[in-house]
């Protein structure tokens, strides 16, 4: 499978500048090994007037299938790929997108230390993909690329040239032409190749949402087909699609109308409800938190850093919880939460049980005192480490609920997310991610300093080597606690 990128030069800008932007010298042919095969970068032509870079990916289809079978971590490989004879070696699929992101990582991010002035420049680009699997056909290819400002040529490839009466295959020859910043062009391909392929070869992990939103920054939210793109990119995993749509809605919040959130929810359900639905980690986490709250006997609960209110919503459905307070530093998150909960339209008795307010956990806050339990679900890792003692004091020193439940990613598990490059955190905004030992160390010290005991529970599959994807600590205030919060601390 391959793809070419061509640009033309001007008197004051040689076409070979493309080599700088791609971080690959036009005089060399280079080979990179990727998870599924070998990627070659070479330049069939490179002079001042015209320069073409080609990315050629050699795939071992048998290894691909074997690797897929070995997995069994929730996600079966796509049925179409579960055979040794498959189209992967020939067709420009999601594998090509993955190779693209690996081989042209800096170019995709728009980084070019050697020639930073080139990065933001729009270049005349011509991108050709000779065999693009396109579920939805040439018409969909055009619908996806045209709104992004490309001139699109999408020609169906005949099933067999010798037998035109057999009609077209599901492949098209794609040519995109336009004046574009290279990083943007690569990000379009990175997202839309797998969308058109619609048969992702790898298990879609929760951090795919982050990747999609990063690659889609600046164009996806406004794209007329953003629903289709999002749902297909996430291989129709409904929970992830919904999360992505909600986060895209944040981007679009400015022109969000009353019903947008509901419409999105419905559209996503319709598009995807024939798919298998593994229990997403976020749901497992919510369930584990609710279990822990119930066994602590809590009725009045704080959800600190409640984000878009998913946990608050789940707690409201359970009459055990008589008072639920969600707080967050982000007003935007709270706006989404209040839409989700339909606070305005809620009956009086329901509305009396729930409150949302803005506040930062880096400061003590009188409003947080006197509750049975507080939840910090995937919050601590969003604070810079030096701010953590302030949060610790605000929660354990000042608010002092009977129970505190803290969840955070287990960084050891990251090697199990197939599409997460080594050394990366799961979310762009994570300031740190801890091993089990680091979390246990922190939690133990916090408990010791503030008169709590702590125990740890895994959330998600507890891998024998690397542990569970999410770690949870349940803190319980010592029974003989007679500190009075701030004064005593
Ligand atoms: N608890 C939710 C959201 C986790 S995302 C869930 O489990 O899905 C982290 C949230 O913490 C974000 O909504 C962010 O706005 C919030 N947050 C980050 N720093 C904060 C601070 N200093 N005070 C309060 N909330 C904060």
Short mmCIF file of C-alpha atoms and ligand atoms in Angstrom, two decimals:
data_model
loop_
_atom_site.label_atom_id
_atom_site.label_comp_id
_atom_site.label_asym_id
_atom_site.label_seq_id
_atom_site.Cartn_x
_atom_site.Cartn_y
_atom_site.Cartn_z
CA UNK A 1 0.00 0.00 0.00
CA UNK A 2 1.29 3.41 -0.66
CA UNK A 3 0.70 7.10 -0.83
CA UNK A 4 2.56 9.96 -2.45
CA UNK A 5 2.79 13.61 -1.51
CA UNK A 6 3.92 16.03 -4.20
CA UNK A 7 4.64 19.73 -4.06
CA UNK A 8 5.91 22.20 -6.59
CA UNK A 9 8.46 24.94 -6.00
CA UNK A 10 8.61 28.66 -6.66
CA UNK A 11 11.70 30.74 -7.49
CA UNK A 12 12.21 31.54 -3.81
CA UNK A 13 11.06 28.22 -2.37
CA UNK A 14 12.46 24.97 -3.76
CA UNK A 15 10.06 22.04 -3.83
CA UNK A 16 12.60 19.97 -1.90
CA UNK A 17 11.66 21.93 1.24
CA UNK A 18 9.18 19.11 1.58
CA UNK A 19 12.09 17.00 2.82
CA UNK A 20 12.60 19.36 5.78
CA UNK A 21 8.95 19.32 6.69
CA UNK A 22 8.81 15.53 6.59
CA UNK A 23 12.16 15.21 8.39
CA UNK A 24 13.28 12.83 5.67
CA UNK A 25 16.09 13.77 3.33
CA UNK A 26 15.13 13.56 -0.35
CA UNK A 27 18.42 11.84 -1.23
CA UNK A 28 17.91 8.88 1.05
CA UNK A 29 15.52 5.97 0.96
CA UNK A 30 14.72 5.01 4.53
CA UNK A 31 13.07 2.04 6.16
CA UNK A 32 11.21 2.05 9.47
CA UNK A 33 9.79 -0.95 11.21
CA UNK A 34 6.23 -0.57 12.42
CA UNK A 35 4.07 -2.91 14.47
CA UNK A 36 2.67 -4.59 11.37
CA UNK A 37 5.42 -4.41 8.80
CA UNK A 38 8.02 -2.15 7.26
CA UNK A 39 7.51 1.41 6.09
CA UNK A 40 9.70 2.86 3.36
CA UNK A 41 10.04 6.54 2.64
CA UNK A 42 11.55 7.45 -0.71
CA UNK A 43 11.44 10.28 -3.19
CA UNK A 44 10.68 9.21 -6.78
CA UNK A 45 11.38 12.79 -7.84
CA UNK A 46 13.13 15.63 -6.03
CA UNK A 47 14.27 18.83 -7.65
CA UNK A 48 13.58 22.51 -7.15
CA UNK A 49 10.48 22.42 -9.34
CA UNK A 50 8.83 19.25 -8.14
CA UNK A 51 9.29 16.95 -5.21
CA UNK A 52 7.39 13.77 -4.42
CA UNK A 53 7.69 11.78 -1.24
CA UNK A 54 6.29 8.25 -1.22
CA UNK A 55 5.33 6.24 1.81
CA UNK A 56 5.21 2.56 1.09
CA UNK A 57 4.10 0.10 3.68
CA UNK A 58 4.89 -3.60 3.50
CA UNK A 59 2.53 -5.64 5.58
CA UNK A 60 2.78 -9.22 6.63
CA UNK A 61 -0.89 -10.29 6.51
CA UNK A 62 -0.26 -13.59 8.23
CA UNK A 63 1.52 -11.99 11.16
CA UNK A 64 -1.28 -9.47 11.37
CA UNK A 65 -3.91 -12.17 11.76
CA UNK A 66 -1.83 -14.17 14.24
CA UNK A 67 -1.19 -11.09 16.31
CA UNK A 68 -4.90 -10.27 16.32
CA UNK A 69 -5.78 -13.78 17.47
CA UNK A 70 -3.30 -13.71 20.28
CA UNK A 71 -5.00 -10.76 21.85
CA UNK A 72 -8.30 -11.59 23.46
CA UNK A 73 -8.34 -8.43 25.53
CA UNK A 74 -11.95 -7.59 24.96
CA UNK A 75 -11.69 -6.66 21.31
CA UNK A 76 -11.83 -9.31 18.62
CA UNK A 77 -10.09 -8.17 15.45
CA UNK A 78 -12.35 -7.13 12.62
CA UNK A 79 -13.95 -10.17 11.03
CA UNK A 80 -12.69 -9.16 7.60
CA UNK A 81 -9.15 -9.41 8.90
CA UNK A 82 -9.55 -12.74 10.62
CA UNK A 83 -8.28 -14.53 7.55
CA UNK A 84 -4.81 -14.95 6.21
CA UNK A 85 -5.93 -13.75 2.81
CA UNK A 86 -6.97 -10.16 3.31
CA UNK A 87 -6.56 -6.87 1.55
CA UNK A 88 -4.22 -5.35 4.10
CA UNK A 89 -1.01 -5.59 2.06
CA UNK A 90 -2.53 -3.69 -0.84
CA UNK A 91 -5.07 -1.25 0.41
CA UNK A 92 -4.36 2.07 2.07
CA UNK A 93 -6.11 1.40 5.31
CA UNK A 94 -5.96 2.33 8.91
CA UNK A 95 -2.54 0.64 8.95
CA UNK A 96 -1.26 3.26 6.56
CA UNK A 97 -2.63 5.94 8.85
CA UNK A 98 -0.77 4.41 11.77
CA UNK A 99 2.45 4.21 9.73
CA UNK A 100 1.94 7.80 8.64
CA UNK A 101 1.68 8.95 12.22
CA UNK A 102 4.77 6.97 13.21
CA UNK A 103 7.03 7.85 10.32
CA UNK A 104 5.97 11.48 10.00
CA UNK A 105 5.35 12.15 13.67
CA UNK A 106 6.92 15.60 13.80
CA UNK A 107 5.43 16.64 10.49
CA UNK A 108 2.01 15.66 11.76
CA UNK A 109 2.50 17.76 14.84
CA UNK A 110 3.78 20.64 12.74
CA UNK A 111 7.25 20.63 14.27
CA UNK A 112 10.32 21.46 12.19
CA UNK A 113 13.27 22.63 14.28
CA UNK A 114 15.54 22.87 11.21
CA UNK A 115 13.25 25.25 9.34
CA UNK A 116 10.52 26.49 11.70
CA UNK A 117 9.40 29.17 9.24
CA UNK A 118 8.20 26.45 6.85
CA UNK A 119 5.71 24.93 9.26
CA UNK A 120 2.85 27.36 8.92
CA UNK A 121 3.18 27.87 5.16
CA UNK A 122 0.48 26.57 2.86
CA UNK A 123 2.06 24.62 -0.02
CA UNK A 124 0.56 23.48 -3.27
CA UNK A 125 0.03 19.80 -2.46
CA UNK A 126 -1.04 16.82 -4.48
CA UNK A 127 -1.63 13.63 -2.56
CA UNK A 128 -2.34 10.40 -4.33
CA UNK A 129 -3.52 7.13 -2.87
CA UNK A 130 -3.84 4.55 -5.67
CA UNK A 131 -5.97 2.04 -3.77
CA UNK A 132 -8.07 3.43 -0.98
CA UNK A 133 -10.68 1.12 0.52
CA UNK A 134 -13.77 3.30 0.68
CA UNK A 135 -16.84 1.99 2.37
CA UNK A 136 -19.42 4.43 1.13
CA UNK A 137 -17.76 4.76 -2.27
CA UNK A 138 -16.35 7.66 -4.21
CA UNK A 139 -19.25 9.89 -3.22
CA UNK A 140 -18.39 9.61 0.45
CA UNK A 141 -14.70 10.22 -0.24
CA UNK A 142 -15.66 13.50 -1.86
CA UNK A 143 -18.04 14.40 0.95
CA UNK A 144 -15.27 13.92 3.49
CA UNK A 145 -12.40 15.73 1.79
CA UNK A 146 -14.16 18.51 -0.11
CA UNK A 147 -15.34 20.47 2.94
CA UNK A 148 -11.71 20.60 4.03
CA UNK A 149 -10.82 22.60 0.94
CA UNK A 150 -9.42 19.82 -1.22
CA UNK A 151 -10.11 19.38 -4.90
CA UNK A 152 -11.01 15.72 -4.93
CA UNK A 153 -10.68 13.12 -7.67
CA UNK A 154 -12.04 9.79 -6.54
CA UNK A 155 -12.26 7.15 -9.25
CA UNK A 156 -13.71 3.75 -8.48
CA UNK A 157 -11.22 1.00 -9.26
CA UNK A 158 -12.70 -1.77 -11.43
CA UNK A 159 -12.97 -5.14 -9.74
CA UNK A 160 -11.01 -6.62 -12.63
CA UNK A 161 -9.74 -4.57 -15.55
CA UNK A 162 -10.29 -7.49 -17.92
CA UNK A 163 -13.94 -7.79 -16.97
CA UNK A 164 -15.45 -4.30 -16.81
CA UNK A 165 -18.92 -5.85 -16.55
CA UNK A 166 -18.02 -7.00 -13.03
CA UNK A 167 -18.28 -3.39 -11.99
CA UNK A 168 -16.38 -1.43 -9.40
CA UNK A 169 -14.54 -2.75 -6.38
CA UNK A 170 -14.76 -1.05 -3.01
CA UNK A 171 -11.49 0.74 -3.76
CA UNK A 172 -10.99 4.15 -5.25
CA UNK A 173 -7.99 5.93 -6.63
CA UNK A 174 -7.84 9.16 -4.70
CA UNK A 175 -6.12 12.38 -5.69
CA UNK A 176 -6.32 15.41 -3.42
CA UNK A 177 -5.12 18.78 -4.62
CA UNK A 178 -5.00 22.02 -2.72
CA UNK A 179 -2.95 24.72 -1.03
CA UNK A 180 -2.46 23.39 2.46
CA UNK A 181 -0.22 23.43 5.45
CA UNK A 182 1.43 20.00 5.38
CA UNK A 183 0.65 19.14 9.02
CA UNK A 184 -3.02 19.81 8.37
CA UNK A 185 -3.03 17.63 5.26
CA UNK A 186 -1.42 14.78 7.18
CA UNK A 187 -3.94 15.11 9.98
CA UNK A 188 -6.80 14.91 7.47
CA UNK A 189 -5.33 11.65 6.14
CA UNK A 190 -4.60 10.30 9.61
CA UNK A 191 -8.25 10.58 10.55
CA UNK A 192 -10.02 9.99 7.26
CA UNK A 193 -8.10 6.96 5.92
CA UNK A 194 -9.33 4.73 8.75
CA UNK A 195 -12.78 6.33 8.55
CA UNK A 196 -13.08 5.31 4.90
CA UNK A 197 -11.60 1.91 5.57
CA UNK A 198 -14.08 1.43 8.40
CA UNK A 199 -12.29 -1.74 9.55
CA UNK A 200 -9.84 -0.78 12.24
CA UNK A 201 -7.26 -3.44 12.75
CA UNK A 202 -6.60 -2.73 16.38
CA UNK A 203 -8.59 -2.62 19.55
CA UNK A 204 -9.91 0.85 20.04
CA UNK A 205 -8.83 1.97 23.47
CA UNK A 206 -10.25 4.92 25.36
CA UNK A 207 -7.32 7.14 24.48
CA UNK A 208 -8.37 6.97 20.82
CA UNK A 209 -10.74 9.78 21.65
CA UNK A 210 -7.82 11.98 22.59
CA UNK A 211 -5.99 11.10 19.40
CA UNK A 212 -9.03 11.85 17.30
CA UNK A 213 -9.58 15.21 18.96
CA UNK A 214 -5.91 16.13 18.67
CA UNK A 215 -5.74 15.21 14.99
CA UNK A 216 -9.13 16.81 14.39
CA UNK A 217 -8.25 20.07 16.08
CA UNK A 218 -9.29 23.04 14.01
CA UNK A 219 -11.35 21.15 11.46
CA UNK A 220 -13.36 18.24 12.83
CA UNK A 221 -15.84 20.16 14.97
CA UNK A 222 -16.92 22.24 11.97
CA UNK A 223 -16.97 19.38 9.46
CA UNK A 224 -20.51 18.69 8.18
CA UNK A 225 -19.85 14.94 8.51
CA UNK A 226 -18.33 15.08 11.98
CA UNK A 227 -20.79 12.56 13.37
CA UNK A 228 -19.98 9.95 10.76
CA UNK A 229 -16.26 10.61 11.06
CA UNK A 230 -16.30 10.31 14.83
CA UNK A 231 -18.38 7.19 14.97
CA UNK A 232 -16.43 5.38 12.27
CA UNK A 233 -13.04 6.49 13.53
CA UNK A 234 -13.85 5.04 16.92
CA UNK A 235 -14.89 1.81 15.19
CA UNK A 236 -18.46 2.49 16.28
CA UNK A 237 -17.76 1.97 19.94
CA UNK A 238 -20.78 3.84 21.14
CA UNK A 239 -19.43 4.95 24.50
CA UNK A 240 -16.25 6.39 23.02
CA UNK A 241 -18.18 8.01 20.21
CA UNK A 242 -20.42 9.65 22.71
CA UNK A 243 -17.48 10.88 24.74
CA UNK A 244 -15.87 12.31 21.63
CA UNK A 245 -19.08 13.98 20.56
CA UNK A 246 -19.45 15.56 23.95
CA UNK A 247 -15.93 16.84 23.91
CA UNK A 248 -16.41 18.14 20.39
CA UNK A 249 -19.50 19.85 21.69
CA UNK A 250 -17.24 21.67 24.12
CA UNK A 251 -15.38 23.00 21.12
CA UNK A 252 -18.66 23.97 19.51
CA UNK A 253 -20.24 25.23 22.69
CA UNK A 254 -20.43 28.75 21.38
CA UNK A 255 -23.10 27.80 18.88
CA UNK A 256 -24.68 24.97 20.77
CA UNK A 257 -28.46 25.09 20.69
CA UNK A 258 -30.80 23.72 23.35
CA UNK A 259 -31.22 20.29 21.87
CA UNK A 260 -27.82 19.62 20.42
CA UNK A 261 -26.65 17.29 23.13
CA UNK A 262 -29.76 15.14 22.94
CA UNK A 263 -29.66 14.99 19.17
CA UNK A 264 -26.10 13.85 19.25
CA UNK A 265 -26.89 11.14 21.76
CA UNK A 266 -29.72 9.83 19.63
CA UNK A 267 -27.77 9.96 16.41
CA UNK A 268 -24.93 8.04 17.94
CA UNK A 269 -27.20 5.36 19.32
CA UNK A 270 -28.86 4.85 15.96
CA UNK A 271 -25.62 4.67 14.10
CA UNK A 272 -24.10 2.10 16.32
CA UNK A 273 -26.48 -0.08 18.18
CA UNK A 274 -25.82 -3.21 16.14
CA UNK A 275 -22.23 -3.29 17.37
CA UNK A 276 -20.97 -5.30 20.29
CA UNK A 277 -20.73 -3.19 23.40
CA UNK A 278 -17.88 -4.10 25.71
CA UNK A 279 -18.22 -2.35 29.04
CA UNK A 280 -16.10 0.77 28.66
CA UNK A 281 -13.54 1.47 31.34
CA UNK A 282 -15.32 4.70 32.30
CA UNK A 283 -18.44 2.69 33.11
CA UNK A 284 -16.51 0.07 35.07
CA UNK A 285 -14.94 2.90 37.02
CA UNK A 286 -18.30 4.49 37.77
CA UNK A 287 -19.69 1.15 38.93
CA UNK A 288 -16.69 0.53 41.17
CA UNK A 289 -17.05 3.98 42.72
CA UNK A 290 -20.75 3.49 43.37
CA UNK A 291 -20.05 0.09 44.97
CA UNK A 292 -17.45 1.64 47.23
CA UNK A 293 -19.80 4.50 48.16
CA UNK A 294 -22.58 2.08 49.01
CA UNK A 295 -20.43 -0.17 51.13
CA UNK A 296 -19.20 2.91 53.01
CA UNK A 297 -22.82 3.70 53.88
CA UNK A 298 -22.64 7.21 52.39
CA UNK A 299 -25.79 9.19 51.61
CA UNK A 300 -24.48 12.71 51.10
CA UNK A 301 -21.78 12.69 48.46
CA UNK A 302 -19.38 15.13 46.82
CA UNK A 303 -18.12 14.53 43.29
CA UNK A 304 -15.05 16.75 43.17
CA UNK A 305 -13.86 17.54 39.65
CA UNK A 306 -17.16 16.12 38.38
CA UNK A 307 -16.40 17.01 34.76
CA UNK A 308 -19.44 16.57 32.57
CA UNK A 309 -21.54 15.01 35.30
CA UNK A 310 -21.67 11.33 34.31
CA UNK A 311 -21.17 10.13 37.88
CA UNK A 312 -23.62 12.68 39.31
CA UNK A 313 -26.17 11.42 36.82
CA UNK A 314 -25.60 7.80 37.86
CA UNK A 315 -25.81 8.68 41.56
CA UNK A 316 -29.11 10.48 41.03
CA UNK A 317 -30.65 7.24 39.77
CA UNK A 318 -29.97 5.62 43.13
CA UNK A 319 -32.17 6.68 46.04
CA UNK A 320 -29.45 5.75 48.53
CA UNK A 321 -27.84 9.04 47.67
CA UNK A 322 -29.92 11.78 49.18
CA UNK A 323 -27.63 14.68 48.37
CA UNK A 324 -25.18 14.87 45.50
CA UNK A 325 -22.88 17.79 44.90
CA UNK A 326 -20.75 18.10 41.79
CA UNK A 327 -17.97 20.67 41.66
CA UNK A 328 -15.46 21.51 38.99
CA UNK A 329 -13.07 24.29 38.18
CA UNK A 330 -14.30 24.33 34.59
CA UNK A 331 -17.47 26.32 33.95
CA UNK A 332 -17.75 24.70 30.53
CA UNK A 333 -17.75 21.22 32.02
CA UNK A 334 -20.44 22.30 34.48
CA UNK A 335 -22.57 23.71 31.66
CA UNK A 336 -22.44 20.37 29.89
CA UNK A 337 -23.17 18.59 33.16
CA UNK A 338 -26.22 20.69 33.80
CA UNK A 339 -27.51 20.03 30.28
CA UNK A 340 -26.93 16.33 30.75
CA UNK A 341 -28.85 16.33 34.01
CA UNK A 342 -31.56 18.56 32.54
CA UNK A 343 -31.43 20.53 35.75
CA UNK A 344 -33.90 23.12 34.52
CA UNK A 345 -36.57 20.59 33.69
CA UNK A 346 -36.08 18.42 36.74
CA UNK A 347 -38.92 17.89 39.22
CA UNK A 348 -38.59 19.71 42.53
CA UNK A 349 -37.77 16.66 44.63
CA UNK A 350 -35.04 15.48 42.26
CA UNK A 351 -33.66 18.98 41.96
CA UNK A 352 -33.42 19.23 45.75
CA UNK A 353 -30.99 16.30 45.75
CA UNK A 354 -28.44 17.75 43.40
CA UNK A 355 -26.25 20.80 43.26
CA UNK A 356 -23.46 21.83 40.89
CA UNK A 357 -21.04 24.60 41.64
CA UNK A 358 -17.72 25.91 40.48
CA UNK A 359 -14.71 25.72 42.72
CA UNK A 360 -11.04 24.84 42.68
CA UNK A 361 -9.68 21.98 44.72
CA UNK A 362 -6.48 23.90 45.21
CA UNK A 363 -8.25 26.02 47.87
CA UNK A 364 -10.13 25.12 51.02
CA UNK A 365 -13.85 25.62 50.59
CA UNK A 366 -16.38 25.75 53.43
CA UNK A 367 -19.11 24.46 51.13
CA UNK A 368 -17.40 21.06 51.04
CA UNK A 369 -17.63 20.39 54.78
CA UNK A 370 -19.83 17.83 56.48
CA UNK A 371 -20.34 15.23 53.74
CA UNK A 372 -20.28 11.46 54.12
CA UNK A 373 -18.05 10.88 51.13
CA UNK A 374 -16.05 12.64 48.43
CA UNK A 375 -15.08 11.19 45.07
CA UNK A 376 -12.04 12.33 43.10
CA UNK A 377 -12.45 10.34 39.91
CA UNK A 378 -9.54 10.83 37.48
CA UNK A 379 -8.86 14.27 38.88
CA UNK A 380 -5.55 14.28 40.76
CA UNK A 381 -3.52 13.63 37.60
CA UNK A 382 -4.89 16.87 36.14
CA UNK A 383 -3.10 18.93 38.77
CA UNK A 384 0.56 19.83 38.60
CA UNK A 385 2.41 17.79 41.22
CA UNK A 386 3.34 20.86 43.27
CA UNK A 387 -0.40 21.68 43.59
CA UNK A 388 -1.24 18.27 44.99
CA UNK A 389 -0.53 19.14 48.65
CA UNK A 390 -3.05 21.98 48.33
CA UNK A 391 -5.71 19.54 47.11
CA UNK A 392 -4.74 17.13 49.84
CA UNK A 393 -5.25 19.79 52.47
CA UNK A 394 -8.53 21.06 50.98
CA UNK A 395 -10.04 17.57 50.94
CA UNK A 396 -8.43 15.61 53.78
CA UNK A 397 -7.48 18.51 56.02
CA UNK A 398 -10.43 20.89 55.68
CA UNK A 399 -13.50 19.18 54.16
CA UNK A 400 -12.78 15.86 55.94
CA UNK A 401 -15.58 13.62 54.66
CA UNK A 402 -15.85 10.18 56.31
CA UNK A 403 -14.85 8.43 53.07
CA UNK A 404 -12.69 9.65 50.19
CA UNK A 405 -12.48 7.67 46.95
CA UNK A 406 -9.64 8.52 44.59
CA UNK A 407 -9.13 6.95 41.17
CA UNK A 408 -6.22 7.58 38.81
CA UNK A 409 -4.63 5.79 35.83
CA UNK A 410 -2.10 3.07 36.50
CA UNK A 411 0.76 4.05 34.21
CA UNK A 412 2.11 0.49 34.22
CA UNK A 413 -0.96 -0.57 32.27
CA UNK A 414 -0.21 1.83 29.41
CA UNK A 415 1.85 -0.80 27.61
CA UNK A 416 -1.39 -2.74 27.20
CA UNK A 417 -3.08 0.02 25.20
CA UNK A 418 -1.91 -1.04 21.80
CA UNK A 419 -2.10 2.30 20.12
CA UNK A 420 -0.45 4.30 22.88
CA UNK A 421 3.16 5.03 21.94
CA UNK A 422 5.64 4.07 24.65
CA UNK A 423 6.13 6.72 27.29
CA UNK A 424 2.91 8.58 26.49
CA UNK A 425 0.22 9.43 28.98
CA UNK A 426 -3.41 8.66 28.21
CA UNK A 427 -4.70 12.17 28.01
CA UNK A 428 -3.05 15.36 26.82
CA UNK A 429 -3.94 17.10 30.07
CA UNK A 430 -2.48 14.50 32.44
CA UNK A 431 0.33 16.15 34.37
CA UNK A 432 1.52 12.79 35.66
CA UNK A 433 0.53 9.15 35.74
CA UNK A 434 1.59 6.91 38.58
CA UNK A 435 2.66 3.32 39.02
CA UNK A 436 0.83 1.29 41.65
CA UNK A 437 3.76 1.79 44.02
CA UNK A 438 3.77 5.57 43.54
CA UNK A 439 0.04 5.83 44.13
CA UNK A 440 0.22 3.58 47.19
CA UNK A 441 3.06 5.68 48.55
CA UNK A 442 1.17 8.94 48.11
CA UNK A 443 -2.10 7.56 49.45
CA UNK A 444 -0.40 5.97 52.46
CA UNK A 445 1.26 9.24 53.41
CA UNK A 446 -1.95 11.23 52.93
CA UNK A 447 -3.86 8.79 55.13
CA UNK A 448 -1.14 8.96 57.78
CA UNK A 449 -1.05 12.75 57.83
CA UNK A 450 -4.81 13.20 58.18
CA UNK A 451 -6.04 10.33 60.32
CA UNK A 452 -7.46 8.04 57.62
CA UNK A 453 -6.91 4.41 56.76
CA UNK A 454 -6.65 3.45 53.10
CA UNK A 455 -7.23 0.37 51.00
CA UNK A 456 -6.72 -0.22 47.28
CA UNK A 457 -8.97 -1.82 44.71
CA UNK A 458 -8.32 -2.57 41.03
CA UNK A 459 -10.72 -1.26 38.38
CA UNK A 460 -10.83 -3.03 35.03
CA UNK A 461 -9.00 -6.24 34.15
CA UNK A 462 -6.28 -6.84 36.77
CA UNK A 463 -3.34 -7.85 34.59
CA UNK A 464 -0.97 -10.23 36.43
CA UNK A 465 2.07 -8.27 35.29
CA UNK A 466 1.07 -4.65 35.06
CA UNK A 467 -2.08 -4.49 37.18
CA UNK A 468 -5.43 -2.87 36.28
CA UNK A 469 -5.90 0.13 33.97
CA UNK A 470 -7.39 2.21 36.79
CA UNK A 471 -6.32 2.20 40.41
CA UNK A 472 -8.67 3.18 43.21
CA UNK A 473 -7.92 4.11 46.81
CA UNK A 474 -10.69 4.15 49.42
CA UNK A 475 -9.82 6.29 52.44
CA UNK A 476 -11.81 5.96 55.65
CA UNK A 477 -11.59 8.47 58.48
CA UNK A 478 -10.44 6.84 61.70
CA UNK A 479 -13.35 6.18 64.04
CA UNK A 480 -11.72 8.04 66.94
CA UNK A 481 -11.14 11.08 64.75
CA UNK A 482 -11.64 14.19 66.79
CA UNK A 483 -9.71 16.64 64.68
CA UNK A 484 -11.95 19.48 63.66
CA UNK A 485 -10.57 20.12 60.27
CA UNK A 486 -8.81 23.39 59.67
CA UNK A 487 -8.27 24.38 63.29
CA UNK A 488 -6.62 21.13 64.22
CA UNK A 489 -4.61 20.60 61.06
N1 LIG B 1 -14.49 13.13 37.45
C1 LIG B 1 -14.75 13.10 36.05
C2 LIG B 1 -13.86 14.06 35.25
C3 LIG B 1 -12.40 13.75 35.23
S1 LIG B 1 -11.50 14.89 34.21
C4 LIG B 1 -14.63 11.70 35.51
O1 LIG B 1 -14.21 10.81 36.21
O2 LIG B 1 -14.99 11.50 34.36
C5 LIG B 1 -10.78 15.94 35.42
C6 LIG B 1 -11.67 17.05 35.86
O3 LIG B 1 -11.02 17.71 36.93
C7 LIG B 1 -11.94 18.07 34.79
O4 LIG B 1 -13.33 18.27 34.66
C8 LIG B 1 -11.24 19.32 35.32
O5 LIG B 1 -11.91 20.52 34.97
C9 LIG B 1 -11.25 19.10 36.80
N2 LIG B 1 -10.21 19.81 37.52
C10 LIG B 1 -8.92 19.94 37.17
N3 LIG B 1 -8.26 20.68 38.08
C11 LIG B 1 -9.17 21.04 39.02
C12 LIG B 1 -9.11 21.82 40.21
N4 LIG B 1 -7.99 22.39 40.61
N5 LIG B 1 -10.25 21.98 40.92
C13 LIG B 1 -11.39 21.39 40.53
N6 LIG B 1 -11.51 20.65 39.41
C14 LIG B 1 -10.41 20.48 38.66
#
